[in-house]
mmCIF file of N, CA and C in Angstrom:
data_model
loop_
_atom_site.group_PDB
_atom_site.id
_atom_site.type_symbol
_atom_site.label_atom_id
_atom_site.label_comp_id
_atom_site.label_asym_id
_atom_site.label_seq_id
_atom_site.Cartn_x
_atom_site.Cartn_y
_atom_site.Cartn_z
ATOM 1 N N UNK A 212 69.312 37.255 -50.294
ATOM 2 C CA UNK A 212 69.408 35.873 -49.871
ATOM 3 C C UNK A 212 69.764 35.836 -48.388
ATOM 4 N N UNK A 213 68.766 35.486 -47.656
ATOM 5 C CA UNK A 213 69.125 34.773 -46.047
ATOM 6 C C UNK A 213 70.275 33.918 -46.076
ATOM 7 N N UNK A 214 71.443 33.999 -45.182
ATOM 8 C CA UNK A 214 72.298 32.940 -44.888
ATOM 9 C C UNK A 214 72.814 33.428 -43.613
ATOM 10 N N UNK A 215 72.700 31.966 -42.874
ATOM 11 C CA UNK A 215 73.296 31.938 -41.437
ATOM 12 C C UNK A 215 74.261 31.045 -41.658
ATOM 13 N N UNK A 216 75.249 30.751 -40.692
ATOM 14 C CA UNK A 216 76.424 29.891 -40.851
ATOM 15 C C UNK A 216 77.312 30.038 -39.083
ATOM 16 N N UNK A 217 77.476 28.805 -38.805
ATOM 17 C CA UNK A 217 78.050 28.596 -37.523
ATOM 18 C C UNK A 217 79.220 27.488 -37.893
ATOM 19 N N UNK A 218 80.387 26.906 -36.854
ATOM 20 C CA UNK A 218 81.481 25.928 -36.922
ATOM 21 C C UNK A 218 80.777 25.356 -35.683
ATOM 22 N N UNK A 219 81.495 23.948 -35.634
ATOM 23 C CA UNK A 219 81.394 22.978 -34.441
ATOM 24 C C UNK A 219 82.736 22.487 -34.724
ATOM 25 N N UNK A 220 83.185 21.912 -33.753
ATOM 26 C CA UNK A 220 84.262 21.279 -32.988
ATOM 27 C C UNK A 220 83.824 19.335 -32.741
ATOM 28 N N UNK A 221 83.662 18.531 -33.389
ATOM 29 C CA UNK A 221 82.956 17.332 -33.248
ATOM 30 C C UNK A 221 84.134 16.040 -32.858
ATOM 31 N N UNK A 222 84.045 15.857 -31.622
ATOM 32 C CA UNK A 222 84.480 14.552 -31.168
ATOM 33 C C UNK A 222 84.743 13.460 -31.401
ATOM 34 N N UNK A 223 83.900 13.124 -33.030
ATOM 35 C CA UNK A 223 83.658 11.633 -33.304
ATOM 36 C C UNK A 223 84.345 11.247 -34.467
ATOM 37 N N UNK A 224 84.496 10.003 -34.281
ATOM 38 C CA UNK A 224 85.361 9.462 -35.983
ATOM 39 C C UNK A 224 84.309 10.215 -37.477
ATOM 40 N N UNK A 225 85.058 9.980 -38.184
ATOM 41 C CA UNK A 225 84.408 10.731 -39.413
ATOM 42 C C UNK A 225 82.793 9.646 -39.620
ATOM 43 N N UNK A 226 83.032 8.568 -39.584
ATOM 44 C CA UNK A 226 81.896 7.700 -40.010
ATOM 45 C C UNK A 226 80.744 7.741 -38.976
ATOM 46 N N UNK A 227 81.211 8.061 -37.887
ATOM 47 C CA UNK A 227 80.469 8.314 -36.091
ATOM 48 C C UNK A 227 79.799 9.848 -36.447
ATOM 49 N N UNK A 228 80.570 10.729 -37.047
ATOM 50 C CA UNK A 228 79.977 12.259 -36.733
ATOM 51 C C UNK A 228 79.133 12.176 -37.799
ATOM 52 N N UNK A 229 79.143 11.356 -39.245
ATOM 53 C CA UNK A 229 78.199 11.113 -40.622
ATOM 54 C C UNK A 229 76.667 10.661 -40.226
ATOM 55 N N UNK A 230 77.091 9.832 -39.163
ATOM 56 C CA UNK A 230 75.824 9.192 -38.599
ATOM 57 C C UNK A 230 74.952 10.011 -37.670
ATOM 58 N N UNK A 231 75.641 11.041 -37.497
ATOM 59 C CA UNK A 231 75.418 11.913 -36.350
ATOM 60 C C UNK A 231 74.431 13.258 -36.973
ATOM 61 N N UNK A 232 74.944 13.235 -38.161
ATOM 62 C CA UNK A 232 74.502 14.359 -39.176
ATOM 63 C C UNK A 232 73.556 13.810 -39.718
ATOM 64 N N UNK A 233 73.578 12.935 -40.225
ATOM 65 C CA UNK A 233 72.221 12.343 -40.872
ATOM 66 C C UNK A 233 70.873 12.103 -39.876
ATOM 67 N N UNK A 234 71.355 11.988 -38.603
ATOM 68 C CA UNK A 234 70.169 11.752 -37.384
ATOM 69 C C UNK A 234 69.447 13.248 -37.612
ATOM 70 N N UNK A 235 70.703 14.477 -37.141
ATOM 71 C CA UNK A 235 70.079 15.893 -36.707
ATOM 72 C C UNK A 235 69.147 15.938 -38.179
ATOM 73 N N UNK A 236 69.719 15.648 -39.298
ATOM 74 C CA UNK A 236 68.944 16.083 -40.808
ATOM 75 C C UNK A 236 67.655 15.273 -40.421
ATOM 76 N N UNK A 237 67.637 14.265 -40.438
ATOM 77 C CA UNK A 237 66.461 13.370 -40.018
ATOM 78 C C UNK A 237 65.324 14.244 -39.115
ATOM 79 N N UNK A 238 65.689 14.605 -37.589
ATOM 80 C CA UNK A 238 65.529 15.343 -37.075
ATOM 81 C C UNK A 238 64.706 16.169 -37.272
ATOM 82 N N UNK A 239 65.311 17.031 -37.854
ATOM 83 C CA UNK A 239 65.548 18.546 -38.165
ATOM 84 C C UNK A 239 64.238 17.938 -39.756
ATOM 85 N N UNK A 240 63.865 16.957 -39.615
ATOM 86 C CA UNK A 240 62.796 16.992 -41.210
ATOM 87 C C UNK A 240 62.991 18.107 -42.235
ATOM 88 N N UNK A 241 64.397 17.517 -42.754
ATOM 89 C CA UNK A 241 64.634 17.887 -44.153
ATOM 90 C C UNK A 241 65.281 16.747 -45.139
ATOM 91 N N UNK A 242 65.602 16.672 -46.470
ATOM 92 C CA UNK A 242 65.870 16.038 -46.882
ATOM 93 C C UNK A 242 67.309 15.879 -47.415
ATOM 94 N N UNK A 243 67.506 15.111 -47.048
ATOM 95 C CA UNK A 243 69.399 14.672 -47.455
ATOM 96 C C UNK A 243 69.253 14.733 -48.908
ATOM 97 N N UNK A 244 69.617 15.365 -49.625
ATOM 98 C CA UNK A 244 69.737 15.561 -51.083
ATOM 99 C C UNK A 244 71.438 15.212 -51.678
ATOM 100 N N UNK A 245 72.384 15.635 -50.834
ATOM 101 C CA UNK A 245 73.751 15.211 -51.763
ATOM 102 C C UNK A 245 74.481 15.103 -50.786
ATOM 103 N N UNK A 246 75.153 14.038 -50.444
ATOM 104 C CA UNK A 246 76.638 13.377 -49.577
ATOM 105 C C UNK A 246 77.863 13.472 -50.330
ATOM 106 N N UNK A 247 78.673 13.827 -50.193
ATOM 107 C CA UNK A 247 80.324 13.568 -50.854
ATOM 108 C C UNK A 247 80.909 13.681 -49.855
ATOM 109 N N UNK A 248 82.246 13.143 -49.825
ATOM 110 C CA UNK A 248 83.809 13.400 -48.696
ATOM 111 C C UNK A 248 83.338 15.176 -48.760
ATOM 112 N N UNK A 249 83.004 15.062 -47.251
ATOM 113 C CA UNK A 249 83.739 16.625 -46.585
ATOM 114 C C UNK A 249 82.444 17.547 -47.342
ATOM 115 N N UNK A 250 81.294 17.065 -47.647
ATOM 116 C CA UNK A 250 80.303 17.735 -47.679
ATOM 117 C C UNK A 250 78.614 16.742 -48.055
ATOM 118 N N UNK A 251 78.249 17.679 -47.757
ATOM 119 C CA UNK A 251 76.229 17.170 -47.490
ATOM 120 C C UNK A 251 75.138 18.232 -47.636
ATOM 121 N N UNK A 252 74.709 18.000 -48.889
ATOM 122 C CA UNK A 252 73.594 19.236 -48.770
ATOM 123 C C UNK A 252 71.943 18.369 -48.280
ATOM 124 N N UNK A 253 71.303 19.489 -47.755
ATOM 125 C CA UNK A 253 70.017 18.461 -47.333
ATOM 126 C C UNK A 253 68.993 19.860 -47.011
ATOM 127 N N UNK A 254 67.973 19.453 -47.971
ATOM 128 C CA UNK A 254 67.055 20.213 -47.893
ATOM 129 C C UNK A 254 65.668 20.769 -47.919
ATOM 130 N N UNK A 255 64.862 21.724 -47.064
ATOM 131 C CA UNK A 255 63.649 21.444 -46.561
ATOM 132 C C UNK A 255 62.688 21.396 -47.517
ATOM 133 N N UNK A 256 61.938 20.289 -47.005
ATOM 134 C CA UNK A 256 60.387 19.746 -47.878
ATOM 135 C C UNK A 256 59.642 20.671 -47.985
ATOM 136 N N UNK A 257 59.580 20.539 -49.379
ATOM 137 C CA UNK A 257 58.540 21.844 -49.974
ATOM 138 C C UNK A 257 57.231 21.482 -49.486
ATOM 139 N N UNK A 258 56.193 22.474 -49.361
ATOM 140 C CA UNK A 258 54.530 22.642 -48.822
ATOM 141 C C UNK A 258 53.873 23.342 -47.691
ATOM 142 N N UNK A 259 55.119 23.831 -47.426
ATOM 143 C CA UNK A 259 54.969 24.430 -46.187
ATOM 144 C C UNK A 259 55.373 25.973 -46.299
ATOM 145 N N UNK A 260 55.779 26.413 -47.220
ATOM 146 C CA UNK A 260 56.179 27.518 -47.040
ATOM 147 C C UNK A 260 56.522 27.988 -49.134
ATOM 148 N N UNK A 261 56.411 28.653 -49.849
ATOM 149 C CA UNK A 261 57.198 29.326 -50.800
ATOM 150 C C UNK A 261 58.305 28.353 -51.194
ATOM 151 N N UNK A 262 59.019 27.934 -52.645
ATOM 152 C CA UNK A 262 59.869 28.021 -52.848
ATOM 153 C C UNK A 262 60.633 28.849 -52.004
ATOM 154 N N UNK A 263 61.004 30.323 -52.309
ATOM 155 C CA UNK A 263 62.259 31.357 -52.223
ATOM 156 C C UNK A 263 62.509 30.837 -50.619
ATOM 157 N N UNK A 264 61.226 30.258 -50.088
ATOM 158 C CA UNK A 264 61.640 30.472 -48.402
ATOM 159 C C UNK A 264 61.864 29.313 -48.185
ATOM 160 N N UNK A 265 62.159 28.177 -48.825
ATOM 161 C CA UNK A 265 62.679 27.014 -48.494
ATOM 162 C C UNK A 265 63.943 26.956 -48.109
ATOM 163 N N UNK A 266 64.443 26.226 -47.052
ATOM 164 C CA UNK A 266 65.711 26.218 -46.289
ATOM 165 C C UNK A 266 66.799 25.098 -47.096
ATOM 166 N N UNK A 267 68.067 25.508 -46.983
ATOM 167 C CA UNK A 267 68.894 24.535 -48.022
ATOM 168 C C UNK A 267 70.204 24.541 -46.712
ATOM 169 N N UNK A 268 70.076 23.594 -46.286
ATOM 170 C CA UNK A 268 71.476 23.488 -45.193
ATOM 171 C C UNK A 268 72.985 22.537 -46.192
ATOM 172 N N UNK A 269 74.057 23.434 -45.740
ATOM 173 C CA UNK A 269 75.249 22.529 -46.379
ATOM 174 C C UNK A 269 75.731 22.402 -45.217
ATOM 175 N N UNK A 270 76.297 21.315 -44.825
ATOM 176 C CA UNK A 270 77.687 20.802 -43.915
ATOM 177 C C UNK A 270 78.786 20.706 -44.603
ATOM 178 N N UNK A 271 80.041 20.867 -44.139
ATOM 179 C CA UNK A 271 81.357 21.286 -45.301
ATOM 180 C C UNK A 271 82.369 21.046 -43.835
ATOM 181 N N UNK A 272 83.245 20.084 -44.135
ATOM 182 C CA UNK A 272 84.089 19.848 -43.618
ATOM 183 C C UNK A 272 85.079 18.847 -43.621
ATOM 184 N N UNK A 273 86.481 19.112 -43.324
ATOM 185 C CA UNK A 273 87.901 18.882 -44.078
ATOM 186 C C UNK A 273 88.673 17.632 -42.974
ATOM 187 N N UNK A 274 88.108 16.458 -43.711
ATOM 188 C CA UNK A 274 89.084 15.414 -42.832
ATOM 189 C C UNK A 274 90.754 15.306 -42.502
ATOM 190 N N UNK A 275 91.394 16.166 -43.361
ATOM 191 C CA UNK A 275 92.298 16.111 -43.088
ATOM 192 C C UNK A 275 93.007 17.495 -42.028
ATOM 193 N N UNK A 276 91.669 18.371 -41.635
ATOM 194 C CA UNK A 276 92.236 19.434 -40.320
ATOM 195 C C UNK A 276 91.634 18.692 -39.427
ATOM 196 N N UNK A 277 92.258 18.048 -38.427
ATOM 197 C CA UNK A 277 91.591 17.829 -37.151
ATOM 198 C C UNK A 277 92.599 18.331 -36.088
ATOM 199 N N UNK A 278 91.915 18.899 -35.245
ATOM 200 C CA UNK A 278 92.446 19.332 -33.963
ATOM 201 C C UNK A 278 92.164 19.201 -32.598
ATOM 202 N N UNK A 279 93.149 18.630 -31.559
ATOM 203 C CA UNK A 279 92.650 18.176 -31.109
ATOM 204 C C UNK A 279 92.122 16.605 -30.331
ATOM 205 N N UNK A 280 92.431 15.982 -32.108
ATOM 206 C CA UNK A 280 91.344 14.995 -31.878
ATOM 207 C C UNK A 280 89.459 15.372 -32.432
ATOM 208 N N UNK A 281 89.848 16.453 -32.817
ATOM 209 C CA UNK A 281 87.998 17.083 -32.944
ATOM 210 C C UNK A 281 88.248 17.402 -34.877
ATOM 211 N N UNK A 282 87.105 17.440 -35.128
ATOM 212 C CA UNK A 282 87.006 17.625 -36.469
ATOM 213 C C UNK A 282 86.169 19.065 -36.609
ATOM 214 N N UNK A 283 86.542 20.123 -37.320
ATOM 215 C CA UNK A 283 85.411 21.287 -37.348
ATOM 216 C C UNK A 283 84.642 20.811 -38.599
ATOM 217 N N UNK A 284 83.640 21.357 -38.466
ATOM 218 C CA UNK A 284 82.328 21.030 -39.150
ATOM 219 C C UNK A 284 81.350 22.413 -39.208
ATOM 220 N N UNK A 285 81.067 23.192 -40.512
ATOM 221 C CA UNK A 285 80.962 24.207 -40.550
ATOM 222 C C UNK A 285 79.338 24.056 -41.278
ATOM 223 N N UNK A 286 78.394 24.305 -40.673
ATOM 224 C CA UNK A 286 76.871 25.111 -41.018
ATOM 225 C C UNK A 286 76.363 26.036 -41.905
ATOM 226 N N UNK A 287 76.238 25.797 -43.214
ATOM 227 C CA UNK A 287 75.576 27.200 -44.043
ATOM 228 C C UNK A 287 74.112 26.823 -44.131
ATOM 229 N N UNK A 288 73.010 27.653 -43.822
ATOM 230 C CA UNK A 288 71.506 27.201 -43.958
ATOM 231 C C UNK A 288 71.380 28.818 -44.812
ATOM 232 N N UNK A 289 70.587 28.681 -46.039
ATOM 233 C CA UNK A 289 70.832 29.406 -46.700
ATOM 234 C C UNK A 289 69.335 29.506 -46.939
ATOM 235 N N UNK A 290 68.611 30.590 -48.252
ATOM 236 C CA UNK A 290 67.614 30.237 -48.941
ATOM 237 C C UNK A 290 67.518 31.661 -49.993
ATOM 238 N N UNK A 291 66.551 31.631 -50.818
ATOM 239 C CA UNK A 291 66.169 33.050 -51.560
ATOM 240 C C UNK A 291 65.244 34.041 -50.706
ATOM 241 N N UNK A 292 64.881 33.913 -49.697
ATOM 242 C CA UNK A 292 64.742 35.430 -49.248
ATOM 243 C C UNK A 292 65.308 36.313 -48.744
ATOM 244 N N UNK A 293 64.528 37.301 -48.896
ATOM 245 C CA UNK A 293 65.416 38.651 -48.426
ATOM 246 C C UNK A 293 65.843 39.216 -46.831
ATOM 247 N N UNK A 294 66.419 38.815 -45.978
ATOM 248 C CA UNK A 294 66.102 39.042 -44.820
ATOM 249 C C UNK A 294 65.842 40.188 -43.693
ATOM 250 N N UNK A 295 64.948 40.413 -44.498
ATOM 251 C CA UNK A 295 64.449 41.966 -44.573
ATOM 252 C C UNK A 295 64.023 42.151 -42.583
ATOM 253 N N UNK A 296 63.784 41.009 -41.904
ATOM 254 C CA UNK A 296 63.501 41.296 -40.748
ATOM 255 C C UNK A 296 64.595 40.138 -39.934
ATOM 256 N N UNK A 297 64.722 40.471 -39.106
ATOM 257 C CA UNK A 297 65.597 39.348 -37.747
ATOM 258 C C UNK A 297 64.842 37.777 -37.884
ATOM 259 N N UNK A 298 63.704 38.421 -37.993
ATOM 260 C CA UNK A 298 62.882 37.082 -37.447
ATOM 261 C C UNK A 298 62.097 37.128 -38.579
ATOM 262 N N UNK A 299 63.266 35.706 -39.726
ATOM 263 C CA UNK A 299 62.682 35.099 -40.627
ATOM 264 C C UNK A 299 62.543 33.666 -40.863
ATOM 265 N N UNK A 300 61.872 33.191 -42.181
ATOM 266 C CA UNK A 300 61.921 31.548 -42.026
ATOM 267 C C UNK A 300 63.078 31.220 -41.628
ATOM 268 N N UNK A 301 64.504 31.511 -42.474
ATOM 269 C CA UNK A 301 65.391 30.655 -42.883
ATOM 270 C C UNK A 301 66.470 30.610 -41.107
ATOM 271 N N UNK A 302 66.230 32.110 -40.450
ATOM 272 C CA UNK A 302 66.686 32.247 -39.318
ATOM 273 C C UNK A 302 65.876 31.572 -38.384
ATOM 274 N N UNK A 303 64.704 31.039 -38.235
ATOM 275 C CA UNK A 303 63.782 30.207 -37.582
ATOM 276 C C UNK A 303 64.670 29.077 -38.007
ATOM 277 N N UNK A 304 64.107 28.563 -38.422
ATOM 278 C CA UNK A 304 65.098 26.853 -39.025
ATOM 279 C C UNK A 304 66.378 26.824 -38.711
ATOM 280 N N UNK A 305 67.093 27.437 -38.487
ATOM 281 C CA UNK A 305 68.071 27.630 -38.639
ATOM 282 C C UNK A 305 68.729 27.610 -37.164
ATOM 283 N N UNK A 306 68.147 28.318 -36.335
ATOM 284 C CA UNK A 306 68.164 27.880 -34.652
ATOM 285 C C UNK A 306 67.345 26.621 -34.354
ATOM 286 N N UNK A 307 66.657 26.159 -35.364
ATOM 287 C CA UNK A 307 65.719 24.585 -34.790
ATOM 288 C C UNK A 307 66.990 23.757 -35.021
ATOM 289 N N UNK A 308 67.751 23.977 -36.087
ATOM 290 C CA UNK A 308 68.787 23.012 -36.298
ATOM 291 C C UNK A 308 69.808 23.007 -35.222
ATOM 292 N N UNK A 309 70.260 24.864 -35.033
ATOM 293 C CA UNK A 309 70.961 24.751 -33.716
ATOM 294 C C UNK A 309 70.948 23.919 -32.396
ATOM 295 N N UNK A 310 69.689 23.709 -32.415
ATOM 296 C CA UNK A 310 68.777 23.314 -30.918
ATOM 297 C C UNK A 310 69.420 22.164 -30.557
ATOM 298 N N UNK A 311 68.757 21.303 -32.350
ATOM 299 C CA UNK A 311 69.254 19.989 -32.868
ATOM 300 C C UNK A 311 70.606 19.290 -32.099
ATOM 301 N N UNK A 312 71.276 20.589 -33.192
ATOM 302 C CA UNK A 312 72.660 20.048 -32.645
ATOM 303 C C UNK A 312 73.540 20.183 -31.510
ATOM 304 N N UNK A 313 72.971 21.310 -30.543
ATOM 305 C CA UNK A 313 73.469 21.628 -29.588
ATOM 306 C C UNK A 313 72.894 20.331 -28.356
ATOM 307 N N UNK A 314 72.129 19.747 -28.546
ATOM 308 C CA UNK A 314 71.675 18.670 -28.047
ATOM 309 C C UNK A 314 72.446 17.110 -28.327
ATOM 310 N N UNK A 315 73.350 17.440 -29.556
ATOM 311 C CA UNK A 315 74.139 15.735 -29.223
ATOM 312 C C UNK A 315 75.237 16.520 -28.523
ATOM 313 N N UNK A 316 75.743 15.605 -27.479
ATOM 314 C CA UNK A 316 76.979 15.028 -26.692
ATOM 315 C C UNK A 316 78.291 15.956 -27.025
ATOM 316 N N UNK A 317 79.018 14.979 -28.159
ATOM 317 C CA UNK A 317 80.338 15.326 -28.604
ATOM 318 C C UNK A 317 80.682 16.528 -29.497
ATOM 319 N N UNK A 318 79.330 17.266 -29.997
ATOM 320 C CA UNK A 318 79.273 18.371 -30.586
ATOM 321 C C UNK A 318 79.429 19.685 -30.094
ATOM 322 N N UNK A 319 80.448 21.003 -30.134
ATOM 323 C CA UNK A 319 81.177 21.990 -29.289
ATOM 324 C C UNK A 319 80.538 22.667 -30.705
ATOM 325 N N UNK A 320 79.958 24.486 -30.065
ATOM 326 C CA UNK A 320 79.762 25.183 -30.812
ATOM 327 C C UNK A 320 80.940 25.796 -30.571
ATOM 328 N N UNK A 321 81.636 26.511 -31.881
ATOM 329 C CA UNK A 321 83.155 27.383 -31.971
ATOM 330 C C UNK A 321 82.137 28.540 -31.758
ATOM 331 N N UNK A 322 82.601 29.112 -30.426
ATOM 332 C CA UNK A 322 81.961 30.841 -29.906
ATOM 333 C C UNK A 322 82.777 32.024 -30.670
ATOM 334 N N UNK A 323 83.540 31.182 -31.513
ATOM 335 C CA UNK A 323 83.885 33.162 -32.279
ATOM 336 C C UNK A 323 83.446 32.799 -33.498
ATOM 337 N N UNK A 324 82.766 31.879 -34.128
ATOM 338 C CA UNK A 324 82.138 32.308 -35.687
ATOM 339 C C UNK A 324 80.999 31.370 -35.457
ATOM 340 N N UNK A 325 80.024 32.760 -34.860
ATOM 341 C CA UNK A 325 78.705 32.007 -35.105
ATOM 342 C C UNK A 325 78.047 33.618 -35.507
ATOM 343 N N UNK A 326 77.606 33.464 -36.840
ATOM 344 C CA UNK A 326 77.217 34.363 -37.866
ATOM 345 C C UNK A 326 75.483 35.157 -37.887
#
């Protein structure tokens, strides 16, 4: 199983950074599949690629650690293949999302756990 996983550092009220996540998912053309407090799974439209190589991103993060003023907000993009080479689907997608998010504003990548 492919899995990448990075933290961010996010600036915005909880309801501000929700809106913020749902844009990059938007974005990022995948599908928001499950919202709860302090997590969001959303995941890529099948037809383009295999089941096993379909991309499944979770966001996971704890309103009650903020630091700062910043909220961390932690990245798992996962899928069933094997990541038998560097340069696979789920690691492709997976920096498109980076791109994504490294492109809003109030969003800080944490430079010691990016996986």
């Amino acid at each position: 199983m492919a899995r990448y996983t990075c933290s961010y550092f996010v600036g915005l009220s909880e309801p501000e950074m929700l809106a913020s996540l749902r844009d990059i998912i938007q974005e990022c053309d995948l599908n928001l599949t499950y919202e709860t407090g302090g997590y969001i799974m959303a995941k890529e439209k099948p037809g383009n690629v295999s089941f096993t190589r379909l991309l499944e991103l979770e966001v996971l993060f704890d309103r009650n650690k903020v630091q700062d003023g910043k909220l961390q907000v932690d990245l798992v993009a996962k899928n069933q293949e094997l990541p038998l080479h560097t340069d696979n689907h789920c690691r492709s997608i997976f920096e498109q999302i980076l791109k994504t998010v490294n492109a809003q504003q109030p969003w800080e990548l944490e430079t010691n756990n990016l996986d």
